[in-house]
N, CA, C and O atoms as a GROMACS GRO file, in nm:
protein
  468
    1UNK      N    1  -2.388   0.424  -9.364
    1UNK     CA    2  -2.357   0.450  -9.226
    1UNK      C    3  -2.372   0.599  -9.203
    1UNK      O    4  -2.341   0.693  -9.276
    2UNK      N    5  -2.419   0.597  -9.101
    2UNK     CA    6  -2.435   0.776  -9.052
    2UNK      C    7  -2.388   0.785  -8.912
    2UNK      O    8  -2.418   0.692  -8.837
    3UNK      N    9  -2.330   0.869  -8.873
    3UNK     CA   10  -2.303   0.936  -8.669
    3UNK      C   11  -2.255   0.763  -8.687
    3UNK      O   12  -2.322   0.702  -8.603
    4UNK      N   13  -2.173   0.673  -8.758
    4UNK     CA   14  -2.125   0.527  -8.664
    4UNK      C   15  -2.241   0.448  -8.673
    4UNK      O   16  -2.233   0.353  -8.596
    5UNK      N   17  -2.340   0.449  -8.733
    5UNK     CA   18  -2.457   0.398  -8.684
    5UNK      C   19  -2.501   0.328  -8.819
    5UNK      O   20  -2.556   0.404  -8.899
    6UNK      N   21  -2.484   0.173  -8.864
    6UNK     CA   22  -2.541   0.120  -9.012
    6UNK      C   23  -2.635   0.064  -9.008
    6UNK      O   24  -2.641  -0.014  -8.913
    7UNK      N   25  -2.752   0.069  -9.097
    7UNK     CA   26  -2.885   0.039  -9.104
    7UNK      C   27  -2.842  -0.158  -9.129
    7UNK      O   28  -2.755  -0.221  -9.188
    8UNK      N   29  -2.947  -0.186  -9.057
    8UNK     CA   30  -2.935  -0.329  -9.102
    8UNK      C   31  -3.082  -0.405  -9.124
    8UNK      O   32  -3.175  -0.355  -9.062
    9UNK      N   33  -3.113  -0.533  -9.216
    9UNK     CA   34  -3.209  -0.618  -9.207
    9UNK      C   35  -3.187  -0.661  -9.082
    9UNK      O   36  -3.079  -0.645  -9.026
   10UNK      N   37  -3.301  -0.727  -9.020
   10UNK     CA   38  -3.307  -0.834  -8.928
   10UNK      C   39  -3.393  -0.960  -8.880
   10UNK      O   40  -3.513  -0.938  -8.888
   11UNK      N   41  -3.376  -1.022  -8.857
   11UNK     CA   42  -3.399  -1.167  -8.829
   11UNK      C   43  -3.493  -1.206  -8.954
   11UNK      O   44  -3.611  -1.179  -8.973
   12UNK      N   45  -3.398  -1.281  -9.034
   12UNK     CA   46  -3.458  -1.303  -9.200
   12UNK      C   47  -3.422  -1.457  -9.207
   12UNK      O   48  -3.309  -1.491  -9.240
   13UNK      N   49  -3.545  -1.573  -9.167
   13UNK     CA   50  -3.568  -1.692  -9.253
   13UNK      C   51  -3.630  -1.677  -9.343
   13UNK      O   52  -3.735  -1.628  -9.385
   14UNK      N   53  -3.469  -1.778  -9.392
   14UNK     CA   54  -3.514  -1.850  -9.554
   14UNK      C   55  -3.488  -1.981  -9.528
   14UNK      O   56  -3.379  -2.019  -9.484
   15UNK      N   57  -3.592  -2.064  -9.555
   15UNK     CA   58  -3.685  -2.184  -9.540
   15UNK      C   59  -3.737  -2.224  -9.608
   15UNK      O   60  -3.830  -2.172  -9.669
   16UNK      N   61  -3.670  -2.395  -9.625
   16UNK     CA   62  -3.741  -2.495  -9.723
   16UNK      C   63  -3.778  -2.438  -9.854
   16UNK      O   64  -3.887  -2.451  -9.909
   17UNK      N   65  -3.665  -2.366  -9.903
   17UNK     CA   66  -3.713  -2.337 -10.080
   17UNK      C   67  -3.623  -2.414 -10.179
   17UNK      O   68  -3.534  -2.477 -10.122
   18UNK      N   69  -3.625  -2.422 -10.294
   18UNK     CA   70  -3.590  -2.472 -10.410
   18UNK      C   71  -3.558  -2.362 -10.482
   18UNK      O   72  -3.640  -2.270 -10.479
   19UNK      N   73  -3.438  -2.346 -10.560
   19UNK     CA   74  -3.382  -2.275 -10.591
   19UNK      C   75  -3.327  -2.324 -10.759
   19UNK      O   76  -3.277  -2.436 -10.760
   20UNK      N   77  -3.332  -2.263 -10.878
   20UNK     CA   78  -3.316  -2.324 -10.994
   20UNK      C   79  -3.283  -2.219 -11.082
   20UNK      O   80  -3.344  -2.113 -11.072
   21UNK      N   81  -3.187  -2.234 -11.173
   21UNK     CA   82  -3.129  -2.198 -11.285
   21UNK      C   83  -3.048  -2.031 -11.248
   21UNK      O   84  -3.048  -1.919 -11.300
   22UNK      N   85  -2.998  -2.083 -11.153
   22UNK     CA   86  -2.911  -1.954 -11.141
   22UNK      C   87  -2.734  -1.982 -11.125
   22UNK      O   88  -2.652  -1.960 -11.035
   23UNK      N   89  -2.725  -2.054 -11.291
   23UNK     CA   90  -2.553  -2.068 -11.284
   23UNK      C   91  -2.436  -1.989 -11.262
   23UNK      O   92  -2.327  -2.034 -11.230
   24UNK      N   93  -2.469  -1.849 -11.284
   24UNK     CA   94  -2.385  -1.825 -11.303
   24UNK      C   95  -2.397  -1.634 -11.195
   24UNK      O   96  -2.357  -1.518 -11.211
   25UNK      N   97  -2.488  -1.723 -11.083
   25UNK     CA   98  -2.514  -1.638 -10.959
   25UNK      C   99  -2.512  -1.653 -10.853
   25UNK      O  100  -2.486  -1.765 -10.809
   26UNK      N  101  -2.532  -1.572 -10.789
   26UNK     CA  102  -2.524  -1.646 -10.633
   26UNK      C  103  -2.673  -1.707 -10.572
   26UNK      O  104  -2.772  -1.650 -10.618
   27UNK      N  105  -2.693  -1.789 -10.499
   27UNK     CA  106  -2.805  -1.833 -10.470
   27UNK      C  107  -2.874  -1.712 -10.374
   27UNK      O  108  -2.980  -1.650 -10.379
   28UNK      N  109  -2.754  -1.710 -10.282
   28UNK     CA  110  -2.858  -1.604 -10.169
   28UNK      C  111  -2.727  -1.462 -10.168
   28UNK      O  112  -2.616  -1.490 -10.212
   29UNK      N  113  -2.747  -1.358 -10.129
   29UNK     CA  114  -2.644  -1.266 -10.145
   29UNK      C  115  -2.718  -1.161 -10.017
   29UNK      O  116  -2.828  -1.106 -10.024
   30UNK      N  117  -2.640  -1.157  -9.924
   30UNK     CA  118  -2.664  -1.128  -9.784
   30UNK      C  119  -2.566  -0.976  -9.782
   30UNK      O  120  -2.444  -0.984  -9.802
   31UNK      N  121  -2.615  -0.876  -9.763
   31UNK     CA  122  -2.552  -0.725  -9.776
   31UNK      C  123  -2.596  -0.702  -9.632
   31UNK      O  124  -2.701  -0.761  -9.610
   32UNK      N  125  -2.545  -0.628  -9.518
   32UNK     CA  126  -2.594  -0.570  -9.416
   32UNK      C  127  -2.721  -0.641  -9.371
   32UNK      O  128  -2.827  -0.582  -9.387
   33UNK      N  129  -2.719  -0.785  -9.307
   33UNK     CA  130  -2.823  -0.814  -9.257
   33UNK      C  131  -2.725  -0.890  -9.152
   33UNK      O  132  -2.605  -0.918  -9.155
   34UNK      N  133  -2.849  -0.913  -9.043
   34UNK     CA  134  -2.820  -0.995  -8.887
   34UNK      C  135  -2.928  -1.088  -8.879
   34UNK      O  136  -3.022  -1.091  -8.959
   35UNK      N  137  -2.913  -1.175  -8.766
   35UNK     CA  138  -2.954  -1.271  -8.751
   35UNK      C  139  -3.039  -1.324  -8.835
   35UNK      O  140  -3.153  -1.278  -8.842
   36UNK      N  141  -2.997  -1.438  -8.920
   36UNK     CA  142  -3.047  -1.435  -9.108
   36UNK      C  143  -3.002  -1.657  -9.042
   36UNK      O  144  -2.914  -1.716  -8.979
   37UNK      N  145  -3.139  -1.690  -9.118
   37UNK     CA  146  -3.107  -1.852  -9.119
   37UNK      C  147  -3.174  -1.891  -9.205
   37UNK      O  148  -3.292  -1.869  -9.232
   38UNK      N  149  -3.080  -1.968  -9.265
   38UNK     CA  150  -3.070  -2.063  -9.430
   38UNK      C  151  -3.092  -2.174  -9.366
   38UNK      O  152  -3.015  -2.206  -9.276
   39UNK      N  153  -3.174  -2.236  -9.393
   39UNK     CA  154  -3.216  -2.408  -9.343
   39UNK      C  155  -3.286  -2.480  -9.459
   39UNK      O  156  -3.363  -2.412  -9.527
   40UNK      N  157  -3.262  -2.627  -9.494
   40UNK     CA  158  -3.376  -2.700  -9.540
   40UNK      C  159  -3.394  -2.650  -9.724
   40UNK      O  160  -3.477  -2.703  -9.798
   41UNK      N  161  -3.316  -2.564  -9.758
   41UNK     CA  162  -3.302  -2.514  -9.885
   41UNK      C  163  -3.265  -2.599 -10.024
   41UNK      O  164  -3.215  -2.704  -9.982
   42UNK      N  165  -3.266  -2.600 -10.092
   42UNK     CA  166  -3.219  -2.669 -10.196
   42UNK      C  167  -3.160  -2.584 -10.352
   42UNK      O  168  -3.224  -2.531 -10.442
   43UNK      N  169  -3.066  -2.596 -10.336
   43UNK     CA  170  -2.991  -2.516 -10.477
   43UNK      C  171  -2.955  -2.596 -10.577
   43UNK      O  172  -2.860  -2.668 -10.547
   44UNK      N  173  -2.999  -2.609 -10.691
   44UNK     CA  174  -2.939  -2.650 -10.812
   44UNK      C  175  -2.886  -2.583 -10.925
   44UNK      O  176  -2.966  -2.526 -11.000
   45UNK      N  177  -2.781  -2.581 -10.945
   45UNK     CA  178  -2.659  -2.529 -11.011
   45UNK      C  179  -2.642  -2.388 -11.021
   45UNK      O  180  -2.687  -2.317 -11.110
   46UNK      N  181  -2.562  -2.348 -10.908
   46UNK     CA  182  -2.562  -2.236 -10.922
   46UNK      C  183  -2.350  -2.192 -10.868
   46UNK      O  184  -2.276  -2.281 -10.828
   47UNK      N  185  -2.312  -2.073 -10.880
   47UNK     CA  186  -2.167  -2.048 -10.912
   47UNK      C  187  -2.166  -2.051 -10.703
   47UNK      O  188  -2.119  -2.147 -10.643
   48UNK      N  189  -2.212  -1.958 -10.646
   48UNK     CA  190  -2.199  -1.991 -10.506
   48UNK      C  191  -2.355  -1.938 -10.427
   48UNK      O  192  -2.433  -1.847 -10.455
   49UNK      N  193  -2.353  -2.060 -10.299
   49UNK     CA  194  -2.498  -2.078 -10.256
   49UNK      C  195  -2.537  -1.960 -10.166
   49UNK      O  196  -2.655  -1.924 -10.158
   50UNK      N  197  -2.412  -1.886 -10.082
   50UNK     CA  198  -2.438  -1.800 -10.029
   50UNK      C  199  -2.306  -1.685 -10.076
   50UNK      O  200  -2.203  -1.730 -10.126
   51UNK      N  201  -2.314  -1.620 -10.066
   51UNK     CA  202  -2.258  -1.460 -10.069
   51UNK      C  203  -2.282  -1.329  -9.968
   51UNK      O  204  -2.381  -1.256  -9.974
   52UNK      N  205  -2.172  -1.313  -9.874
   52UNK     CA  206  -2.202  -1.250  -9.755
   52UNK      C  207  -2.117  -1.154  -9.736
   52UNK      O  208  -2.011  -1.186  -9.682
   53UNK      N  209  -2.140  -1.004  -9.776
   53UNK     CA  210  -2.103  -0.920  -9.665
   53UNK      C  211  -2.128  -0.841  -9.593
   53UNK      O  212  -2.233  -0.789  -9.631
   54UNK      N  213  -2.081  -0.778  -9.471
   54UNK     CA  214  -2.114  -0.724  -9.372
   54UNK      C  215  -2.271  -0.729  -9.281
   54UNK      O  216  -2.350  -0.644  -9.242
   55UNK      N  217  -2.263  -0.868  -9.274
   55UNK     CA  218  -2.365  -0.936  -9.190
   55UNK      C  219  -2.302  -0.995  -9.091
   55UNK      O  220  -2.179  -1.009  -9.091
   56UNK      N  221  -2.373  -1.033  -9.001
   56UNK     CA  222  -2.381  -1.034  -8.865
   56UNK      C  223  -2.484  -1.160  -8.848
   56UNK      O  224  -2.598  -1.163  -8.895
   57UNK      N  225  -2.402  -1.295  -8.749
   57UNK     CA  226  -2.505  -1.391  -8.685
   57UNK      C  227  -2.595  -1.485  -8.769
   57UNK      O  228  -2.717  -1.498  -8.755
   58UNK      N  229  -2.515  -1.549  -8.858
   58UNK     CA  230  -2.584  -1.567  -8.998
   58UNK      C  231  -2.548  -1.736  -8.941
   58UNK      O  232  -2.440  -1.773  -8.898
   59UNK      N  233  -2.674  -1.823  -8.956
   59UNK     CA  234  -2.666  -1.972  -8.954
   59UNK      C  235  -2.710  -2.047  -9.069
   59UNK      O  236  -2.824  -2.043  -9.116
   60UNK      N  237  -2.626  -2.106  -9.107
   60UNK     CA  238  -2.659  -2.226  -9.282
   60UNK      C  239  -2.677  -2.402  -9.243
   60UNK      O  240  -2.624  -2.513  -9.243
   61UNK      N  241  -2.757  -2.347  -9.222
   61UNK     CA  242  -2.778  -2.528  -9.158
   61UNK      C  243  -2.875  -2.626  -9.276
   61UNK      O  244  -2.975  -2.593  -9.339
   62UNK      N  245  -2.820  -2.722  -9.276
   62UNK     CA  246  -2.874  -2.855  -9.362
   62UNK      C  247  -2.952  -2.806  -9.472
   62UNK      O  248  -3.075  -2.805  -9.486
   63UNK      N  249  -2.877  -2.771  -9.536
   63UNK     CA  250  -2.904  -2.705  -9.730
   63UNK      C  251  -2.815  -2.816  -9.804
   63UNK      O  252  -2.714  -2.872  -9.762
   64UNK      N  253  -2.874  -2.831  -9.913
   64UNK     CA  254  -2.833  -2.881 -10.054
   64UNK      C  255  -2.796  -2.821 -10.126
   64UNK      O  256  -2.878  -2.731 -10.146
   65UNK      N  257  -2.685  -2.808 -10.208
   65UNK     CA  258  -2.615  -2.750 -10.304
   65UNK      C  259  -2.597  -2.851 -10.401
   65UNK      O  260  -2.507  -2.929 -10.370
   66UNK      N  261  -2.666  -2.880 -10.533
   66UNK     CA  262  -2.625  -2.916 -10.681
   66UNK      C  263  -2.535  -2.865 -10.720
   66UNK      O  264  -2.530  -2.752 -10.671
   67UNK      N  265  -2.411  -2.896 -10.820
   67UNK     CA  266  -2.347  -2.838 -10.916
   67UNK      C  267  -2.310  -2.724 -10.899
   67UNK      O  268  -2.298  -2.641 -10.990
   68UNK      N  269  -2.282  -2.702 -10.765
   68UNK     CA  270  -2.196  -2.565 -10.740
   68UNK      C  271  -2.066  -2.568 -10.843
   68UNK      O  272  -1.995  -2.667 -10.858
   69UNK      N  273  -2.042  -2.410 -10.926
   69UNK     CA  274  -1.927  -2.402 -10.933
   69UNK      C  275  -1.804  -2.313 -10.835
   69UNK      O  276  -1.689  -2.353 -10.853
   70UNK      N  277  -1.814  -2.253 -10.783
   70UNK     CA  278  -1.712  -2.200 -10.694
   70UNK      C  279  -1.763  -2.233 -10.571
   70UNK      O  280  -1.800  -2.349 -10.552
   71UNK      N  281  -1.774  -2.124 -10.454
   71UNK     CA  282  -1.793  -2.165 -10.338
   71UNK      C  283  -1.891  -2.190 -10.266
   71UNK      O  284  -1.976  -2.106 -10.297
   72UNK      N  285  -1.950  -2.289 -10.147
   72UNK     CA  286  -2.029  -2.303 -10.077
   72UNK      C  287  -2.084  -2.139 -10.024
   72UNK      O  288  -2.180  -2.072 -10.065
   73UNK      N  289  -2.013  -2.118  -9.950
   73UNK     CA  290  -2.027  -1.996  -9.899
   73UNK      C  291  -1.887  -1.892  -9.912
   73UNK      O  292  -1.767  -1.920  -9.910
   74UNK      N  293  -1.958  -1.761  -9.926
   74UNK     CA  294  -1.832  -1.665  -9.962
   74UNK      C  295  -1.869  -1.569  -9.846
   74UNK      O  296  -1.984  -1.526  -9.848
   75UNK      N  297  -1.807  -1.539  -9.768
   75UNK     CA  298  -1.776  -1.418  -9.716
   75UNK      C  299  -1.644  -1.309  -9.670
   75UNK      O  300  -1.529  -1.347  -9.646
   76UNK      N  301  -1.689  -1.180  -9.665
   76UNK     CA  302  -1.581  -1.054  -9.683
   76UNK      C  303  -1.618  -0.966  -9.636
   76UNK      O  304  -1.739  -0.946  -9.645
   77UNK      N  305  -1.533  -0.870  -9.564
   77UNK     CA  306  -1.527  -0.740  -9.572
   77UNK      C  307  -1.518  -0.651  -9.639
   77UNK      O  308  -1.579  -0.546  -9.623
   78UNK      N  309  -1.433  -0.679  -9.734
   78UNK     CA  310  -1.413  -0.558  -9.844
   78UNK      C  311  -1.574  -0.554  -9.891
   78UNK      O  312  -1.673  -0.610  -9.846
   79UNK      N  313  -1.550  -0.443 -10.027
   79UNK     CA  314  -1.657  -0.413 -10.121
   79UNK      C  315  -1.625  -0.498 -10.197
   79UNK      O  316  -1.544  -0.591 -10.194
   80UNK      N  317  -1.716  -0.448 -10.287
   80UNK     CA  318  -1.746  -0.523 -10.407
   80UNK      C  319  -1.615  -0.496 -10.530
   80UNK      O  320  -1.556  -0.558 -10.619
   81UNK      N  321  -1.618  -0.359 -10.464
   81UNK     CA  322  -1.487  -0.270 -10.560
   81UNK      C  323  -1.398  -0.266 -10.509
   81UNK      O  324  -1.325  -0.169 -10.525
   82UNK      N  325  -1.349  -0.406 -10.392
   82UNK     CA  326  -1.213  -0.438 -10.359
   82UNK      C  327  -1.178  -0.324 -10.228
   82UNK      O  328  -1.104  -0.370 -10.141
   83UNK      N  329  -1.214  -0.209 -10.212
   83UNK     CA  330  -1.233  -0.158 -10.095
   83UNK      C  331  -1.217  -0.239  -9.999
   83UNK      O  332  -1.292  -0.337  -9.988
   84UNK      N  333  -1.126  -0.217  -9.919
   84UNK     CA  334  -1.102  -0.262  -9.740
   84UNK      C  335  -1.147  -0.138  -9.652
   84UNK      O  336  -1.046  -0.108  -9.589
   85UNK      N  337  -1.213  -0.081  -9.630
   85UNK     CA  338  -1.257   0.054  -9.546
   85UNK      C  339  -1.291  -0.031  -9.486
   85UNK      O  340  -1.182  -0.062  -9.438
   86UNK      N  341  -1.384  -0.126  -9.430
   86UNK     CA  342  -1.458  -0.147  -9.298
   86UNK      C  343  -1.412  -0.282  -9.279
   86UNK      O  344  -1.484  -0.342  -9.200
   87UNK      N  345  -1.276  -0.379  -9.345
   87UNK     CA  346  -1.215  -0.492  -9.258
   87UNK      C  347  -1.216  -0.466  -9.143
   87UNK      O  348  -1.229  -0.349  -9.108
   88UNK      N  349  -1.204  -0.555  -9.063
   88UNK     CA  350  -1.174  -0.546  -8.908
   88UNK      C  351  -1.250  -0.455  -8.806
   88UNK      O  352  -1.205  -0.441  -8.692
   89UNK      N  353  -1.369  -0.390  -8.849
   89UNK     CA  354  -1.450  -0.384  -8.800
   89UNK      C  355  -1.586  -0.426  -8.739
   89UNK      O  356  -1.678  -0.371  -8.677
   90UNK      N  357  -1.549  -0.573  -8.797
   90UNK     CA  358  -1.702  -0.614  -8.678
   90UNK      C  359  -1.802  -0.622  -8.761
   90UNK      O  360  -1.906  -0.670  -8.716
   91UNK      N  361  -1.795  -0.570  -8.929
   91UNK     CA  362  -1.959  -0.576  -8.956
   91UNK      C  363  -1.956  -0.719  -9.017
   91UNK      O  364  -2.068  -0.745  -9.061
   92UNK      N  365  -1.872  -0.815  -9.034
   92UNK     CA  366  -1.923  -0.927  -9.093
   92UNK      C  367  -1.874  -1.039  -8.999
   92UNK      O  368  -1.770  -1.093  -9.039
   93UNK      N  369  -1.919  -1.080  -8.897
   93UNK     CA  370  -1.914  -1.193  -8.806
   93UNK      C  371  -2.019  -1.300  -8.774
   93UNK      O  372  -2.132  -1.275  -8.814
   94UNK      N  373  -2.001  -1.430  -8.700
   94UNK     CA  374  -2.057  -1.514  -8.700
   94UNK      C  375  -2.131  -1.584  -8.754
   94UNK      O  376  -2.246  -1.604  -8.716
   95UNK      N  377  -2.066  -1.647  -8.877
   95UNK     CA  378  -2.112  -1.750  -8.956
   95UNK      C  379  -2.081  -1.843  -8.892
   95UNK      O  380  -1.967  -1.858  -8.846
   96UNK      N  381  -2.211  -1.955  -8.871
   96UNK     CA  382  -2.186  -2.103  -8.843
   96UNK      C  383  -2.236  -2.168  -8.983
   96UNK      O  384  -2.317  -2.129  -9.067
   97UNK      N  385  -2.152  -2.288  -8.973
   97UNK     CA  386  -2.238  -2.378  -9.090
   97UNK      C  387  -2.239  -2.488  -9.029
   97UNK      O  388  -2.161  -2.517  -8.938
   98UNK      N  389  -2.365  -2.592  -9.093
   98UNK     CA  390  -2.380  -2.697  -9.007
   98UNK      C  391  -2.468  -2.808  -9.066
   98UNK      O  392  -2.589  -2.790  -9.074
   99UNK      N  393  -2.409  -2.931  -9.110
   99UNK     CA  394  -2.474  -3.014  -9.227
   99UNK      C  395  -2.500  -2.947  -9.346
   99UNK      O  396  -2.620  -2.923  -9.361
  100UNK      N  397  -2.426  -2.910  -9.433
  100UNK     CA  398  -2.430  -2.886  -9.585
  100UNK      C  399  -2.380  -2.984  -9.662
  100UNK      O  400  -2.264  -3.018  -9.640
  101UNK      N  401  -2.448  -3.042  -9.756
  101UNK     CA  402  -2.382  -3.128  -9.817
  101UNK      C  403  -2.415  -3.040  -9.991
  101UNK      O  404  -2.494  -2.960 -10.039
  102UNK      N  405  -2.342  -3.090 -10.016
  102UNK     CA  406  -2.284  -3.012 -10.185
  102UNK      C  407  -2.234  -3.127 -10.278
  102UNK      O  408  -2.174  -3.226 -10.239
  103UNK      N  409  -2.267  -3.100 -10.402
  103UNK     CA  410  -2.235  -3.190 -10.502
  103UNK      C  411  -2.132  -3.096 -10.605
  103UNK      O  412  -2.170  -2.999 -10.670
  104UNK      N  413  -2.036  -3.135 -10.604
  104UNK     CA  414  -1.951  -3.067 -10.706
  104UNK      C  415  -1.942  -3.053 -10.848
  104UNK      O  416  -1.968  -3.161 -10.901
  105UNK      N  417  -1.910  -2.949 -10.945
  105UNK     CA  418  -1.931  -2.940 -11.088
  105UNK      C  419  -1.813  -2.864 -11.127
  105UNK      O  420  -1.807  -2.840 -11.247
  106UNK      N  421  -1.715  -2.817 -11.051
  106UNK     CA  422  -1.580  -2.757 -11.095
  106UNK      C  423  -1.533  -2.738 -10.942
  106UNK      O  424  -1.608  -2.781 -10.855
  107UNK      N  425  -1.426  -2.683 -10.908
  107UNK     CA  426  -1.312  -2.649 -10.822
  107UNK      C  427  -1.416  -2.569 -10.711
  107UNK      O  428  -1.474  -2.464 -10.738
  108UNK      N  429  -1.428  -2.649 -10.568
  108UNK     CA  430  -1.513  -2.579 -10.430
  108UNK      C  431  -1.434  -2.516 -10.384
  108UNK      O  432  -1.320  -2.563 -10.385
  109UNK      N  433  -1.448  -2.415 -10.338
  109UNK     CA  434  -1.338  -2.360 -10.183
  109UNK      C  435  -1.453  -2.324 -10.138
  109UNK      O  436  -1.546  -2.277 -10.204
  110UNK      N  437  -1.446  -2.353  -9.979
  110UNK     CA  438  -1.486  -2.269  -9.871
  110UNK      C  439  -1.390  -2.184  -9.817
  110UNK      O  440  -1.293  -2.224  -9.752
  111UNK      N  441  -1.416  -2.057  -9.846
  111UNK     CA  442  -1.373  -1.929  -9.777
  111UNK      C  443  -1.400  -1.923  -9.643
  111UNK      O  444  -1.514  -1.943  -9.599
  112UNK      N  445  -1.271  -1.888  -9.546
  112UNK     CA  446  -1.321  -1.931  -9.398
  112UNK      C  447  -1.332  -2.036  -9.353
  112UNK      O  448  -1.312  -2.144  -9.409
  113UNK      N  449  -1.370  -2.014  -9.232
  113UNK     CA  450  -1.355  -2.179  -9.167
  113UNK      C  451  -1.552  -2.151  -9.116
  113UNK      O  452  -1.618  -2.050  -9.141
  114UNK      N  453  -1.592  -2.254  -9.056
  114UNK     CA  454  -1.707  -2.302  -9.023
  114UNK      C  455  -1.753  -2.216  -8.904
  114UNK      O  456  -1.874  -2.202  -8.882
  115UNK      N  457  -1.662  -2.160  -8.828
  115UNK     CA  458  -1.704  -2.036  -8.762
  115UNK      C  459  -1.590  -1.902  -8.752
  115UNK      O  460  -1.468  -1.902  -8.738
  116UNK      N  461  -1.686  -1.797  -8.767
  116UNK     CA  462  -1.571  -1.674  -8.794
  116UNK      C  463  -1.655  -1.617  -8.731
  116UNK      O  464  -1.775  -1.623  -8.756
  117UNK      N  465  -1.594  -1.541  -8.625
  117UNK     CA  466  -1.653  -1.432  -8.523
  117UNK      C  467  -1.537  -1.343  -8.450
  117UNK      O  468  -1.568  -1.255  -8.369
   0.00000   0.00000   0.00000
């Protein structure tokens, strides 16, 4: 961030891919991006399918998840290093999800609810 002002990706489909042997990773891992759509995807066994912070306008629609072990989707404010500096500021809003179906391989949580804005 500089003068208030954070660089961001934008408008990033990811579409109809297959996704394999990443157990003990995240499938997709979303840092400072906006309007970002996951559709039509397919993940097999991996720890969680998405990983999100400080993005903006992010849609997960009708993906497959194999053998997830932790969560469908994770998102946060903090850092990585547990840092809260930019909670409650606005940089990580509007996740929708919408038809995900997931096959379980240990303990799911979804973090959040199905829309956070």
């Amino acid at each position: 961030m500089k003068d208030g002002i954070t660089a961001r990706v934008k408008n990033i489909p990811i579409l109809d891919n297959i996704f394999e042997g990443l157990s003990t990773a995240e499938t997709m891992y979303l840092s400072f991006c906006e309007d970002v759509l996951i559709r039509g995807n397919i993940s097999n066994t991996t720890s969680r399918f998405v990983m999100g912070y400080y993005s903006i306008n992010v849609l997960v629609k009708d993906n497959l998840v194999n053998g997830i072990t932790k969560e469908v989707v994770y998102v946060s404010d903090a850092t990585a290093d547990g840092s809260t500096s930019y909670v409650g500021l606005g940089y990580t809003k509007d996740y929708r999800l919408v038809g995900i179906e997931w096959r379980i391989v240990g303990v799911v949580y979804l973090i959040g609810v199905a829309w956070m804005g």
